[in-house]
PDB file of C-alpha atoms in Angstrom:
ATOM      1  CA  GLU G   1     195.678  62.509   7.178  1.00  0.00           C
ATOM      2  CA  LEU G   2     194.577  61.610   4.338  1.00  0.00           C
ATOM      3  CA  LYS G   3     190.315  60.140   4.841  1.00  0.00           C
ATOM      4  CA  VAL G   4     188.525  58.487   1.745  1.00  0.00           C
ATOM      5  CA  GLU G   5     184.538  58.781   2.156  1.00  0.00           C
ATOM      6  CA  GLN G   6     182.608  56.189  -0.398  1.00  0.00           C
ATOM      7  CA  ASN G   7     178.990  56.962   0.158  1.00  0.00           C
ATOM      8  CA  PRO G   8     176.463  55.002   0.012  1.00  0.00           C
ATOM      9  CA  LEU G   9     177.325  52.518   2.491  1.00  0.00           C
ATOM     10  CA  PHE G  10     174.875  50.284   1.394  1.00  0.00           C
ATOM     11  CA  LEU G  11     172.802  49.893  -1.598  1.00  0.00           C
ATOM     12  CA  SER G  12     170.335  48.090  -2.781  1.00  0.00           C
ATOM     13  CA  MET G  13     168.749  47.578  -6.522  1.00  0.00           C
ATOM     14  CA  GLN G  14     166.582  46.010  -8.769  1.00  0.00           C
ATOM     15  CA  GLU G  15     168.064  44.363 -11.773  1.00  0.00           C
ATOM     16  CA  GLY G  16     168.292  46.522 -14.752  1.00  0.00           C
ATOM     17  CA  LYS G  17     168.749  49.162 -12.633  1.00  0.00           C
ATOM     18  CA  ASN G  18     171.511  52.211 -12.627  1.00  0.00           C
ATOM     19  CA  TYR G  19     173.490  53.831 -10.028  1.00  0.00           C
ATOM     20  CA  THR G  20     176.126  55.179  -9.332  1.00  0.00           C
ATOM     21  CA  ILE G  21     178.680  55.255  -5.999  1.00  0.00           C
ATOM     22  CA  TYR G  22     181.148  57.759  -4.542  1.00  0.00           C
ATOM     23  CA  CYS G  23     184.447  58.182  -3.505  1.00  0.00           C
ATOM     24  CA  ASN G  24     185.474  61.592  -1.743  1.00  0.00           C
ATOM     25  CA  TYR G  25     189.118  61.711  -0.445  1.00  0.00           C
ATOM     26  CA  SER G  26     190.373  64.767   1.354  1.00  0.00           C
ATOM     27  CA  THR G  27     194.124  65.330  -0.078  1.00  0.00           C
ATOM     28  CA  THR G  28     195.970  65.823  -3.305  1.00  0.00           C
ATOM     29  CA  SER G  29     196.186  61.909  -5.070  1.00  0.00           C
ATOM     30  CA  ASP G  30     196.679  60.934  -8.332  1.00  0.00           C
ATOM     31  CA  ARG G  31     196.027  57.517  -7.967  1.00  0.00           C
ATOM     32  CA  LEU G  32     192.514  55.776  -7.485  1.00  0.00           C
ATOM     33  CA  TYR G  33     192.053  52.189  -7.211  1.00  0.00           C
ATOM     34  CA  TRP G  34     188.436  50.035  -7.296  1.00  0.00           C
ATOM     35  CA  TYR G  35     188.019  46.931  -5.809  1.00  0.00           C
ATOM     36  CA  ARG G  36     185.550  44.084  -5.114  1.00  0.00           C
ATOM     37  CA  GLN G  37     185.222  41.891  -1.980  1.00  0.00           C
ATOM     38  CA  ASP G  38     182.605  39.281  -2.477  1.00  0.00           C
ATOM     39  CA  PRO G  39     181.422  37.777   1.064  1.00  0.00           C
ATOM     40  CA  GLY G  40     183.980  35.870   3.032  1.00  0.00           C
ATOM     41  CA  LYS G  41     186.635  36.716  -0.206  1.00  0.00           C
ATOM     42  CA  SER G  42     190.128  38.039  -0.798  1.00  0.00           C
ATOM     43  CA  LEU G  43     189.708  41.605  -3.157  1.00  0.00           C
ATOM     44  CA  GLU G  44     189.998  42.159  -6.674  1.00  0.00           C
ATOM     45  CA  SER G  45     191.190  44.740  -8.493  1.00  0.00           C
ATOM     46  CA  LEU G  46     188.815  46.103 -10.935  1.00  0.00           C
ATOM     47  CA  PHE G  47     189.921  49.453 -12.532  1.00  0.00           C
ATOM     48  CA  VAL G  48     193.122  51.523 -11.600  1.00  0.00           C
ATOM     49  CA  LEU G  49     192.526  55.115 -12.479  1.00  0.00           C
ATOM     50  CA  LEU G  50     196.275  57.210 -12.934  1.00  0.00           C
ATOM     51  CA  SER G  51     194.982  60.742 -14.055  1.00  0.00           C
ATOM     52  CA  ASN G  52     192.728  62.991 -14.048  1.00  0.00           C
ATOM     53  CA  GLY G  53     190.248  62.399 -16.115  1.00  0.00           C
ATOM     54  CA  ALA G  54     190.653  58.787 -16.493  1.00  0.00           C
ATOM     55  CA  VAL G  55     188.128  56.444 -17.196  1.00  0.00           C
ATOM     56  CA  LYS G  56     188.035  52.482 -17.158  1.00  0.00           C
ATOM     57  CA  GLN G  57     185.064  50.030 -17.663  1.00  0.00           C
ATOM     58  CA  GLU G  58     184.639  47.227 -18.193  1.00  0.00           C
ATOM     59  CA  GLY G  59     181.503  45.287 -18.974  1.00  0.00           C
ATOM     60  CA  ARG G  60     178.290  47.110 -16.837  1.00  0.00           C
ATOM     61  CA  LEU G  61     181.100  48.938 -14.557  1.00  0.00           C
ATOM     62  CA  MET G  62     182.772  52.414 -15.715  1.00  0.00           C
ATOM     63  CA  ALA G  63     184.814  54.489 -12.804  1.00  0.00           C
ATOM     64  CA  SER G  64     185.911  57.906 -13.413  1.00  0.00           C
ATOM     65  CA  LEU G  65     188.818  60.047 -11.935  1.00  0.00           C
ATOM     66  CA  ASP G  66     188.315  63.847 -10.806  1.00  0.00           C
ATOM     67  CA  THR G  67     191.484  64.426  -9.209  1.00  0.00           C
ATOM     68  CA  LYS G  68     190.656  68.541  -8.962  1.00  0.00           C
ATOM     69  CA  ALA G  69     187.285  67.722  -7.187  1.00  0.00           C
ATOM     70  CA  ARG G  70     188.589  64.548  -5.590  1.00  0.00           C
ATOM     71  CA  LEU G  71     185.750  62.364  -6.548  1.00  0.00           C
ATOM     72  CA  SER G  72     185.882  59.081  -8.165  1.00  0.00           C
ATOM     73  CA  THR G  73     182.356  57.522  -9.691  1.00  0.00           C
ATOM     74  CA  LEU G  74     181.673  54.073  -9.967  1.00  0.00           C
ATOM     75  CA  HIS G  75     178.809  53.473 -12.337  1.00  0.00           C
ATOM     76  CA  ILE G  76     176.661  50.533 -13.072  1.00  0.00           C
ATOM     77  CA  THR G  77     174.608  50.156 -16.125  1.00  0.00           C
ATOM     78  CA  ALA G  78     171.416  47.625 -16.065  1.00  0.00           C
ATOM     79  CA  ALA G  79     172.049  46.455 -12.540  1.00  0.00           C
ATOM     80  CA  VAL G  80     172.740  42.416 -12.459  1.00  0.00           C
ATOM     81  CA  HIS G  81     172.899  39.745  -9.642  1.00  0.00           C
ATOM     82  CA  ASP G  82     176.591  39.330  -9.882  1.00  0.00           C
ATOM     83  CA  LEU G  83     177.602  41.817  -9.699  1.00  0.00           C
ATOM     84  CA  SER G  84     177.251  41.803  -5.967  1.00  0.00           C
ATOM     85  CA  ALA G  85     179.337  42.680  -3.711  1.00  0.00           C
ATOM     86  CA  THR G  86     181.062  45.390  -1.433  1.00  0.00           C
ATOM     87  CA  TYR G  87     183.132  47.469  -3.084  1.00  0.00           C
ATOM     88  CA  PHE G  88     185.870  49.367  -1.677  1.00  0.00           C
ATOM     89  CA  CYS G  89     187.883  52.493  -3.514  1.00  0.00           C
ATOM     90  CA  ALA G  90     191.532  53.625  -2.303  1.00  0.00           C
ATOM     91  CA  VAL G  91     193.768  55.797  -3.128  1.00  0.00           C
ATOM     92  CA  ASP G  92     197.831  56.031  -2.577  1.00  0.00           C
ATOM     93  CA  GLY G  93     198.656  57.861   0.260  1.00  0.00           C
ATOM     94  CA  GLU G  94     201.284  59.288  -0.852  1.00  0.00           C
ATOM     95  CA  TYR G  95     200.642  61.799  -4.172  1.00  0.00           C
ATOM     96  CA  GLY G  96     203.169  61.426  -6.656  1.00  0.00           C
ATOM     97  CA  GLY G  97     204.982  58.876  -4.924  1.00  0.00           C
ATOM     98  CA  ALA G  98     205.161  54.742  -4.780  1.00  0.00           C
ATOM     99  CA  THR G  99     204.804  53.717  -1.553  1.00  0.00           C
ATOM    100  CA  ASN G 100     202.182  51.049  -1.891  1.00  0.00           C
ATOM    101  CA  LYS G 101     200.222  52.968   0.667  1.00  0.00           C
ATOM    102  CA  LEU G 102     196.644  52.838   0.024  1.00  0.00           C
ATOM    103  CA  ILE G 103     194.124  54.295   2.330  1.00  0.00           C
ATOM    104  CA  PHE G 104     190.704  52.420   1.899  1.00  0.00           C
ATOM    105  CA  GLY G 105     187.170  53.475   2.080  1.00  0.00           C
ATOM    106  CA  THR G 106     185.075  51.606   4.423  1.00  0.00           C
ATOM    107  CA  GLY G 107     183.251  49.845   0.765  1.00  0.00           C
ATOM    108  CA  THR G 108     179.850  49.730  -0.296  1.00  0.00           C
ATOM    109  CA  LEU G 109     177.723  46.828   0.009  1.00  0.00           C
ATOM    110  CA  LEU G 110     175.309  46.787  -3.467  1.00  0.00           C
ATOM    111  CA  ALA G 111     173.029  43.964  -2.997  1.00  0.00           C
ATOM    112  CA  VAL G 112     171.167  43.378  -6.613  1.00  0.00           C
ATOM    113  CA  GLN G 113     167.660  42.025  -6.397  1.00  0.00           C
ATOM    114  CA  PRO G 114     165.427  40.522  -8.931  1.00  0.00           C
TER     115      PRO G 114
ATOM    116  CA  ASN H   1     200.213  30.669 -10.337  1.00  0.00           C
ATOM    117  CA  ALA H   2     200.444  31.043  -6.661  1.00  0.00           C
ATOM    118  CA  GLY H   3     200.197  35.026  -6.389  1.00  0.00           C
ATOM    119  CA  VAL H   4     200.360  36.052  -2.756  1.00  0.00           C
ATOM    120  CA  THR H   5     199.968  33.552  -0.078  1.00  0.00           C
ATOM    121  CA  GLN H   6     199.387  33.482   3.882  1.00  0.00           C
ATOM    122  CA  THR H   7     198.968  30.912   6.322  1.00  0.00           C
ATOM    123  CA  PRO H   8     197.229  30.294   8.233  1.00  0.00           C
ATOM    124  CA  LYS H   9     193.702  31.141   6.945  1.00  0.00           C
ATOM    125  CA  PHE H  10     192.250  30.591  10.522  1.00  0.00           C
ATOM    126  CA  GLN H  11     193.664  30.863  13.768  1.00  0.00           C
ATOM    127  CA  VAL H  12     192.499  31.030  17.579  1.00  0.00           C
ATOM    128  CA  LEU H  13     194.600  32.749  20.394  1.00  0.00           C
ATOM    129  CA  LYS H  14     194.322  33.318  23.717  1.00  0.00           C
ATOM    130  CA  THR H  15     194.676  37.008  25.064  1.00  0.00           C
ATOM    131  CA  GLY H  16     198.688  37.576  25.919  1.00  0.00           C
ATOM    132  CA  GLN H  17     199.536  34.908  23.406  1.00  0.00           C
ATOM    133  CA  SER H  18     201.826  36.077  20.419  1.00  0.00           C
ATOM    134  CA  MET H  19     202.122  34.486  17.128  1.00  0.00           C
ATOM    135  CA  THR H  20     203.420  34.962  13.535  1.00  0.00           C
ATOM    136  CA  LEU H  21     201.038  35.182  10.376  1.00  0.00           C
ATOM    137  CA  GLN H  22     203.099  33.994   7.532  1.00  0.00           C
ATOM    138  CA  CYS H  23     202.607  35.949   3.986  1.00  0.00           C
ATOM    139  CA  ALA H  24     204.807  35.132   0.597  1.00  0.00           C
ATOM    140  CA  GLN H  25     204.331  36.270  -2.891  1.00  0.00           C
ATOM    141  CA  ASP H  26     206.472  34.640  -5.975  1.00  0.00           C
ATOM    142  CA  MET H  27     205.598  37.182  -8.249  1.00  0.00           C
ATOM    143  CA  ASN H  28     209.062  39.032  -6.920  1.00  0.00           C
ATOM    144  CA  HIS H  29     207.314  41.919  -6.154  1.00  0.00           C
ATOM    145  CA  GLU H  30     208.732  44.722  -4.001  1.00  0.00           C
ATOM    146  CA  TYR H  31     206.215  46.297  -2.364  1.00  0.00           C
ATOM    147  CA  MET H  32     204.184  44.329   0.281  1.00  0.00           C
ATOM    148  CA  SER H  33     201.713  45.225   2.983  1.00  0.00           C
ATOM    149  CA  TRP H  34     199.691  44.292   5.922  1.00  0.00           C
ATOM    150  CA  TYR H  35     195.693  45.456   6.444  1.00  0.00           C
ATOM    151  CA  ARG H  36     193.403  44.523   8.521  1.00  0.00           C
ATOM    152  CA  GLN H  37     189.576  44.475   7.872  1.00  0.00           C
ATOM    153  CA  ASP H  38     187.179  44.974  10.275  1.00  0.00           C
ATOM    154  CA  PRO H  39     182.742  45.155   9.830  1.00  0.00           C
ATOM    155  CA  GLY H  40     182.348  48.997   8.664  1.00  0.00           C
ATOM    156  CA  MET H  41     185.976  49.908   8.451  1.00  0.00           C
ATOM    157  CA  GLY H  42     187.293  48.832   5.088  1.00  0.00           C
ATOM    158  CA  LEU H  43     190.588  47.887   5.430  1.00  0.00           C
ATOM    159  CA  ARG H  44     193.358  49.669   7.575  1.00  0.00           C
ATOM    160  CA  LEU H  45     196.902  49.318   6.889  1.00  0.00           C
ATOM    161  CA  ILE H  46     199.290  47.790   9.596  1.00  0.00           C
ATOM    162  CA  HIS H  47     202.958  48.115   8.002  1.00  0.00           C
ATOM    163  CA  TYR H  48     204.442  47.721   4.755  1.00  0.00           C
ATOM    164  CA  SER H  49     207.797  47.366   3.065  1.00  0.00           C
ATOM    165  CA  VAL H  50     208.969  49.341  -0.591  1.00  0.00           C
ATOM    166  CA  GLY H  51     211.923  46.158  -0.126  1.00  0.00           C
ATOM    167  CA  ALA H  52     213.759  43.262   1.157  1.00  0.00           C
ATOM    168  CA  GLY H  53     215.098  45.541   4.727  1.00  0.00           C
ATOM    169  CA  ILE H  54     212.852  48.005   4.667  1.00  0.00           C
ATOM    170  CA  THR H  55     210.053  48.796   6.568  1.00  0.00           C
ATOM    171  CA  ASP H  56     207.060  51.406   7.769  1.00  0.00           C
ATOM    172  CA  GLN H  57     204.312  52.095   9.684  1.00  0.00           C
ATOM    173  CA  GLY H  58     200.901  52.000   8.452  1.00  0.00           C
ATOM    174  CA  GLU H  59     197.407  53.755  10.061  1.00  0.00           C
ATOM    175  CA  VAL H  60     196.859  50.856  13.228  1.00  0.00           C
ATOM    176  CA  PRO H  61     201.175  49.407  13.922  1.00  0.00           C
ATOM    177  CA  ASN H  62     200.582  49.122  17.508  1.00  0.00           C
ATOM    178  CA  GLY H  63     200.553  45.474  19.253  1.00  0.00           C
ATOM    179  CA  TYR H  64     202.076  44.569  15.490  1.00  0.00           C
ATOM    180  CA  ASN H  65     206.086  43.861  14.164  1.00  0.00           C
ATOM    181  CA  VAL H  66     207.486  43.636  11.044  1.00  0.00           C
ATOM    182  CA  SER H  67     210.660  42.651   9.238  1.00  0.00           C
ATOM    183  CA  ARG H  68     211.977  42.103   5.120  1.00  0.00           C
ATOM    184  CA  SER H  69     214.656  40.032   5.117  1.00  0.00           C
ATOM    185  CA  THR H  70     213.635  38.264   1.715  1.00  0.00           C
ATOM    186  CA  THR H  71     211.854  40.163  -1.452  1.00  0.00           C
ATOM    187  CA  GLU H  72     208.714  36.791  -0.954  1.00  0.00           C
ATOM    188  CA  ASP H  73     208.742  36.953   2.835  1.00  0.00           C
ATOM    189  CA  PHE H  74     207.044  39.582   4.952  1.00  0.00           C
ATOM    190  CA  PRO H  75     205.388  38.409   8.018  1.00  0.00           C
ATOM    191  CA  LEU H  76     203.521  39.838  10.659  1.00  0.00           C
ATOM    192  CA  ARG H  77     203.998  39.341  14.389  1.00  0.00           C
ATOM    193  CA  LEU H  78     201.769  39.889  16.941  1.00  0.00           C
ATOM    194  CA  LEU H  79     203.624  40.396  20.024  1.00  0.00           C
ATOM    195  CA  SER H  80     200.873  40.137  22.522  1.00  0.00           C
ATOM    196  CA  ALA H  81     197.378  38.823  21.391  1.00  0.00           C
ATOM    197  CA  ALA H  82     194.039  40.847  22.492  1.00  0.00           C
ATOM    198  CA  PRO H  83     190.920  41.129  21.819  1.00  0.00           C
ATOM    199  CA  SER H  84     190.685  44.013  20.149  1.00  0.00           C
ATOM    200  CA  GLN H  85     193.148  42.385  16.796  1.00  0.00           C
ATOM    201  CA  THR H  86     190.694  40.369  16.282  1.00  0.00           C
ATOM    202  CA  SER H  87     189.962  40.520  11.958  1.00  0.00           C
ATOM    203  CA  VAL H  88     191.044  39.680   8.922  1.00  0.00           C
ATOM    204  CA  TYR H  89     194.580  40.126   7.485  1.00  0.00           C
ATOM    205  CA  PHE H  90     195.604  40.613   3.978  1.00  0.00           C
ATOM    206  CA  CYS H  91     198.261  40.768   2.797  1.00  0.00           C
ATOM    207  CA  ALA H  92     199.248  42.245  -0.769  1.00  0.00           C
ATOM    208  CA  SER H  93     202.146  42.805  -2.686  1.00  0.00           C
ATOM    209  CA  SER H  94     202.308  45.385  -5.799  1.00  0.00           C
ATOM    210  CA  TYR H  95     205.232  45.691  -8.480  1.00  0.00           C
ATOM    211  CA  SER H  96     207.484  48.723  -8.883  1.00  0.00           C
ATOM    212  CA  GLY H  97     209.244  47.327 -11.795  1.00  0.00           C
ATOM    213  CA  THR H  98     209.902  49.238 -15.641  1.00  0.00           C
ATOM    214  CA  GLY H  99     207.692  50.661 -17.228  1.00  0.00           C
ATOM    215  CA  VAL H 100     204.744  52.840 -15.487  1.00  0.00           C
ATOM    216  CA  TYR H 101     204.009  52.185 -12.099  1.00  0.00           C
ATOM    217  CA  THR H 102     200.323  51.313 -11.219  1.00  0.00           C
ATOM    218  CA  GLY H 103     200.699  50.501  -7.166  1.00  0.00           C
ATOM    219  CA  GLU H 104     197.711  48.146  -7.886  1.00  0.00           C
ATOM    220  CA  LEU H 105     197.652  45.427  -4.937  1.00  0.00           C
ATOM    221  CA  PHE H 106     197.343  42.190  -5.032  1.00  0.00           C
ATOM    222  CA  PHE H 107     196.199  40.079  -2.274  1.00  0.00           C
ATOM    223  CA  GLY H 108     196.558  37.044  -0.909  1.00  0.00           C
ATOM    224  CA  GLU H 109     193.441  34.928   0.774  1.00  0.00           C
ATOM    225  CA  GLY H 110     193.217  36.487   4.408  1.00  0.00           C
ATOM    226  CA  SER H 111     193.793  34.862   7.702  1.00  0.00           C
ATOM    227  CA  ARG H 112     191.079  35.179   9.889  1.00  0.00           C
ATOM    228  CA  LEU H 113     192.401  35.332  13.531  1.00  0.00           C
ATOM    229  CA  THR H 114     189.976  35.818  16.643  1.00  0.00           C
ATOM    230  CA  VAL H 115     191.572  36.415  20.332  1.00  0.00           C
ATOM    231  CA  LEU H 116     189.830  34.791  23.288  1.00  0.00           C
TER     232      LEU H 116
END
Protein backbone atom coordinates (compact mmCIF):
# COMPACT_ATOMS: atom_id res chain seq x y z
CA GLU A 1 0.00 0.00 0.00
CA LEU A 2 1.37 3.34 -1.05
CA LYS A 3 1.88 5.81 1.77
CA VAL A 4 2.81 9.45 1.37
CA GLU A 5 4.25 11.36 4.31
CA GLN A 6 4.92 15.05 4.54
CA ASN A 7 6.91 16.93 7.11
CA PRO A 8 6.59 19.15 8.82
CA LEU A 9 2.82 19.15 9.23
CA PHE A 10 2.87 22.73 10.41
CA LEU A 11 5.42 25.39 9.58
CA SER A 12 5.50 28.88 10.97
CA MET A 13 8.14 31.02 9.37
CA GLN A 14 9.09 34.64 9.14
CA GLU A 15 8.96 36.63 5.98
CA GLY A 16 12.26 36.60 4.15
CA LYS A 17 13.34 33.20 5.47
CA ASN A 18 13.97 30.02 3.52
CA TYR A 19 12.57 26.60 4.31
CA THR A 20 11.92 23.17 2.82
CA ILE A 21 8.92 20.87 2.98
CA TYR A 22 9.65 17.17 2.54
CA CYS A 23 7.50 14.52 0.91
CA ASN A 24 8.42 10.85 1.28
CA TYR A 25 6.56 7.99 -0.35
CA SER A 26 6.73 4.29 0.24
CA THR A 27 6.69 2.54 -3.15
CA THR A 28 8.09 3.08 -6.61
CA SER A 29 6.48 5.92 -8.49
CA ASP A 30 7.58 8.17 -11.29
CA ARG A 31 5.02 10.94 -10.94
CA LEU A 32 4.75 13.41 -8.12
CA TYR A 33 2.56 16.47 -7.77
CA TRP A 34 2.44 19.51 -5.53
CA TYR A 35 -0.79 21.36 -4.81
CA ARG A 36 -1.69 24.45 -2.86
CA GLN A 37 -4.93 24.95 -0.95
CA ASP A 38 -6.12 28.21 0.60
CA PRO A 39 -8.59 27.98 3.51
CA GLY A 40 -12.05 26.96 2.34
CA LYS A 41 -10.90 26.73 -1.26
CA SER A 42 -10.14 24.08 -3.82
CA LEU A 43 -6.72 22.70 -4.69
CA GLU A 44 -4.51 24.45 -7.18
CA SER A 45 -1.82 22.58 -9.09
CA LEU A 46 1.67 23.95 -8.50
CA PHE A 47 4.12 21.45 -9.96
CA VAL A 48 4.11 18.19 -11.90
CA LEU A 49 7.32 16.16 -11.61
CA LEU A 50 7.54 13.29 -14.06
CA SER A 51 11.03 11.88 -13.80
CA ASN A 52 13.97 11.35 -11.50
CA GLY A 53 15.92 14.56 -11.04
CA ALA A 54 13.08 16.76 -12.25
CA VAL A 55 13.22 20.31 -10.91
CA LYS A 56 10.52 22.92 -11.42
CA GLN A 57 10.48 26.52 -10.22
CA GLU A 58 7.76 29.12 -10.03
CA GLY A 59 8.49 32.38 -8.25
CA ARG A 60 9.68 31.67 -4.71
CA LEU A 61 8.84 27.96 -4.88
CA MET A 62 11.04 25.21 -6.26
CA ALA A 63 10.16 21.51 -6.32
CA SER A 64 12.44 18.57 -7.00
CA LEU A 65 12.07 14.80 -7.27
CA ASP A 66 14.45 11.98 -6.38
CA THR A 67 12.73 8.75 -7.32
CA LYS A 68 15.57 6.59 -6.01
CA ALA A 69 15.22 8.09 -2.53
CA ARG A 70 11.42 8.30 -2.96
CA LEU A 71 11.64 11.91 -1.89
CA SER A 72 10.39 15.23 -3.17
CA THR A 73 11.14 18.62 -1.70
CA LEU A 74 9.35 21.94 -1.96
CA HIS A 75 11.76 24.75 -1.22
CA ILE A 76 10.54 28.18 -0.26
CA THR A 77 12.86 31.10 -0.85
CA ALA A 78 12.44 34.43 0.94
CA ALA A 79 8.92 33.66 2.11
CA VAL A 80 6.17 36.26 1.82
CA HIS A 81 2.79 36.32 3.53
CA ASP A 82 0.98 35.44 0.29
CA LEU A 83 2.55 31.98 0.43
CA SER A 84 0.56 31.12 3.56
CA ALA A 85 -1.56 28.08 2.63
CA THR A 86 -1.64 24.32 2.97
CA TYR A 87 0.66 22.45 0.60
CA PHE A 88 0.02 18.88 -0.45
CA CYS A 89 2.19 16.44 -2.30
CA ALA A 90 0.60 13.55 -4.15
CA VAL A 91 1.98 10.46 -5.82
CA ASP A 92 0.50 8.43 -8.64
CA GLY A 93 -0.62 5.15 -7.14
CA GLU A 94 0.20 3.15 -10.26
CA TYR A 95 3.85 3.04 -11.33
CA GLY A 96 4.21 3.61 -15.04
CA GLY A 97 0.46 3.76 -15.42
CA ALA A 98 -2.14 6.38 -16.02
CA THR A 99 -5.06 5.87 -13.70
CA ASN A 100 -5.69 9.18 -11.99
CA LYS A 101 -5.13 7.41 -8.65
CA LEU A 102 -3.27 10.11 -6.80
CA ILE A 103 -2.48 9.37 -3.17
CA PHE A 104 -2.07 12.53 -1.12
CA GLY A 105 0.05 13.39 1.86
CA THR A 106 -1.63 14.92 4.91
CA GLY A 107 -0.51 18.40 3.97
CA THR A 108 1.79 21.05 5.42
CA LEU A 109 0.14 24.15 6.83
CA LEU A 110 2.45 27.05 6.13
CA ALA A 111 2.01 30.29 8.05
CA VAL A 112 4.29 33.14 7.06
CA GLN A 113 4.54 35.78 9.75
CA PRO A 114 5.48 39.39 9.05
CA ASN B 1 -14.32 28.34 -18.54
CA ALA B 2 -16.45 26.14 -16.30
CA GLY B 3 -13.87 23.38 -15.73
CA VAL B 4 -15.05 20.97 -13.03
CA THR B 5 -18.42 21.87 -11.52
CA GLN B 6 -19.74 20.35 -8.31
CA THR B 7 -23.22 20.66 -6.84
CA PRO B 8 -24.41 21.24 -4.23
CA LYS B 9 -21.74 23.28 -2.47
CA PHE B 10 -23.30 22.69 0.95
CA GLN B 11 -25.65 20.00 2.19
CA VAL B 12 -26.96 18.86 5.56
CA LEU B 13 -28.36 15.34 5.84
CA LYS B 14 -29.83 13.24 8.58
CA THR B 15 -28.40 9.84 9.34
CA GLY B 16 -29.83 7.26 6.95
CA GLN B 17 -30.75 9.67 4.20
CA SER B 18 -29.36 9.22 0.72
CA MET B 19 -28.15 11.83 -1.71
CA THR B 20 -26.09 12.36 -4.82
CA LEU B 21 -23.21 14.76 -5.24
CA GLN B 22 -23.01 15.88 -8.83
CA CYS B 23 -19.81 16.44 -10.76
CA ALA B 24 -19.52 17.60 -14.36
CA GLN B 25 -16.53 18.62 -16.43
CA ASP B 26 -16.48 20.31 -19.81
CA MET B 27 -12.84 19.65 -20.71
CA ASN B 28 -13.39 16.25 -22.37
CA HIS B 29 -11.25 14.62 -19.69
CA GLU B 30 -11.30 10.86 -19.61
CA TYR B 31 -10.25 10.46 -16.00
CA MET B 32 -12.44 11.55 -13.13
CA SER B 33 -12.25 10.86 -9.42
CA TRP B 34 -13.79 11.65 -6.06
CA TYR B 35 -11.85 12.51 -2.92
CA ARG B 36 -12.89 13.33 0.59
CA GLN B 37 -10.93 15.73 2.76
CA ASP B 38 -10.94 15.46 6.52
CA PRO B 39 -8.87 17.50 8.98
CA GLY B 40 -5.41 16.05 9.49
CA MET B 41 -5.92 13.32 6.89
CA GLY B 42 -5.28 15.00 3.59
CA LEU B 43 -7.36 13.85 0.66
CA ARG B 44 -8.42 10.23 0.35
CA LEU B 45 -9.54 8.66 -2.90
CA ILE B 46 -13.09 7.27 -2.83
CA HIS B 47 -13.72 6.13 -6.41
CA TYR B 48 -12.23 6.86 -9.78
CA SER B 49 -13.02 6.33 -13.45
CA VAL B 50 -10.74 6.00 -16.46
CA GLY B 51 -13.54 6.50 -18.94
CA ALA B 52 -17.26 6.21 -19.57
CA GLY B 53 -18.57 2.89 -18.29
CA ILE B 54 -15.45 2.13 -16.22
CA THR B 55 -15.16 2.76 -12.50
CA ASP B 56 -13.03 1.38 -9.70
CA GLN B 57 -12.60 1.72 -5.98
CA GLY B 58 -10.10 3.92 -4.25
CA GLU B 59 -8.87 3.95 -0.65
CA VAL B 60 -12.21 4.55 1.12
CA PRO B 61 -15.09 3.33 -1.09
CA ASN B 62 -17.46 1.93 1.55
CA GLY B 63 -20.82 3.68 1.72
CA TYR B 64 -20.42 5.31 -1.69
CA ASN B 65 -21.51 4.39 -5.20
CA VAL B 66 -20.49 5.85 -8.53
CA SER B 67 -21.36 5.42 -12.17
CA ARG B 68 -19.97 6.95 -15.34
CA SER B 69 -22.50 6.88 -18.14
CA THR B 70 -21.01 9.85 -19.99
CA THR B 71 -17.56 11.39 -20.28
CA GLU B 72 -18.80 14.61 -18.70
CA ASP B 73 -20.54 13.39 -15.55
CA PHE B 74 -19.39 11.41 -12.53
CA PRO B 75 -21.97 11.48 -9.70
CA LEU B 76 -21.20 10.20 -6.21
CA ARG B 77 -24.05 8.56 -4.33
CA LEU B 78 -24.27 8.21 -0.58
CA LEU B 79 -26.54 5.25 0.00
CA SER B 80 -27.34 5.70 3.70
CA ALA B 81 -25.56 8.69 5.17
CA ALA B 82 -23.63 8.30 8.42
CA PRO B 83 -22.00 10.96 10.63
CA SER B 84 -18.60 9.52 9.61
CA GLN B 85 -19.30 10.77 6.10
CA THR B 86 -19.29 14.37 7.24
CA SER B 87 -16.52 15.80 5.11
CA VAL B 88 -15.60 18.02 2.20
CA TYR B 89 -15.84 16.18 -1.09
CA PHE B 90 -13.79 17.08 -4.13
CA CYS B 91 -14.30 15.90 -7.66
CA ALA B 92 -11.32 16.00 -10.00
CA SER B 93 -10.58 15.26 -13.62
CA SER B 94 -7.52 14.64 -15.73
CA TYR B 95 -6.71 14.42 -19.40
CA SER B 96 -5.08 11.39 -20.97
CA GLY B 97 -5.23 12.47 -24.59
CA THR B 98 -2.31 12.58 -26.98
CA GLY B 99 1.20 13.58 -26.06
CA VAL B 100 2.81 13.20 -22.66
CA TYR B 101 0.35 12.18 -20.00
CA THR B 102 0.95 14.18 -16.84
CA GLY B 103 -1.82 12.91 -14.59
CA GLU B 104 -2.35 16.42 -13.27
CA LEU B 105 -5.70 16.67 -11.54
CA PHE B 106 -8.06 19.61 -11.95
CA PHE B 107 -10.35 20.00 -8.96
CA GLY B 108 -13.86 21.29 -8.48
CA GLU B 109 -14.72 23.80 -5.75
CA GLY B 110 -15.80 21.13 -3.30
CA SER B 111 -19.04 20.06 -1.63
CA ARG B 112 -19.28 20.41 2.13
CA LEU B 113 -21.49 17.68 3.60
CA THR B 114 -22.70 17.47 7.19
CA VAL B 115 -24.50 14.36 8.43
CA LEU B 116 -26.39 14.78 11.69
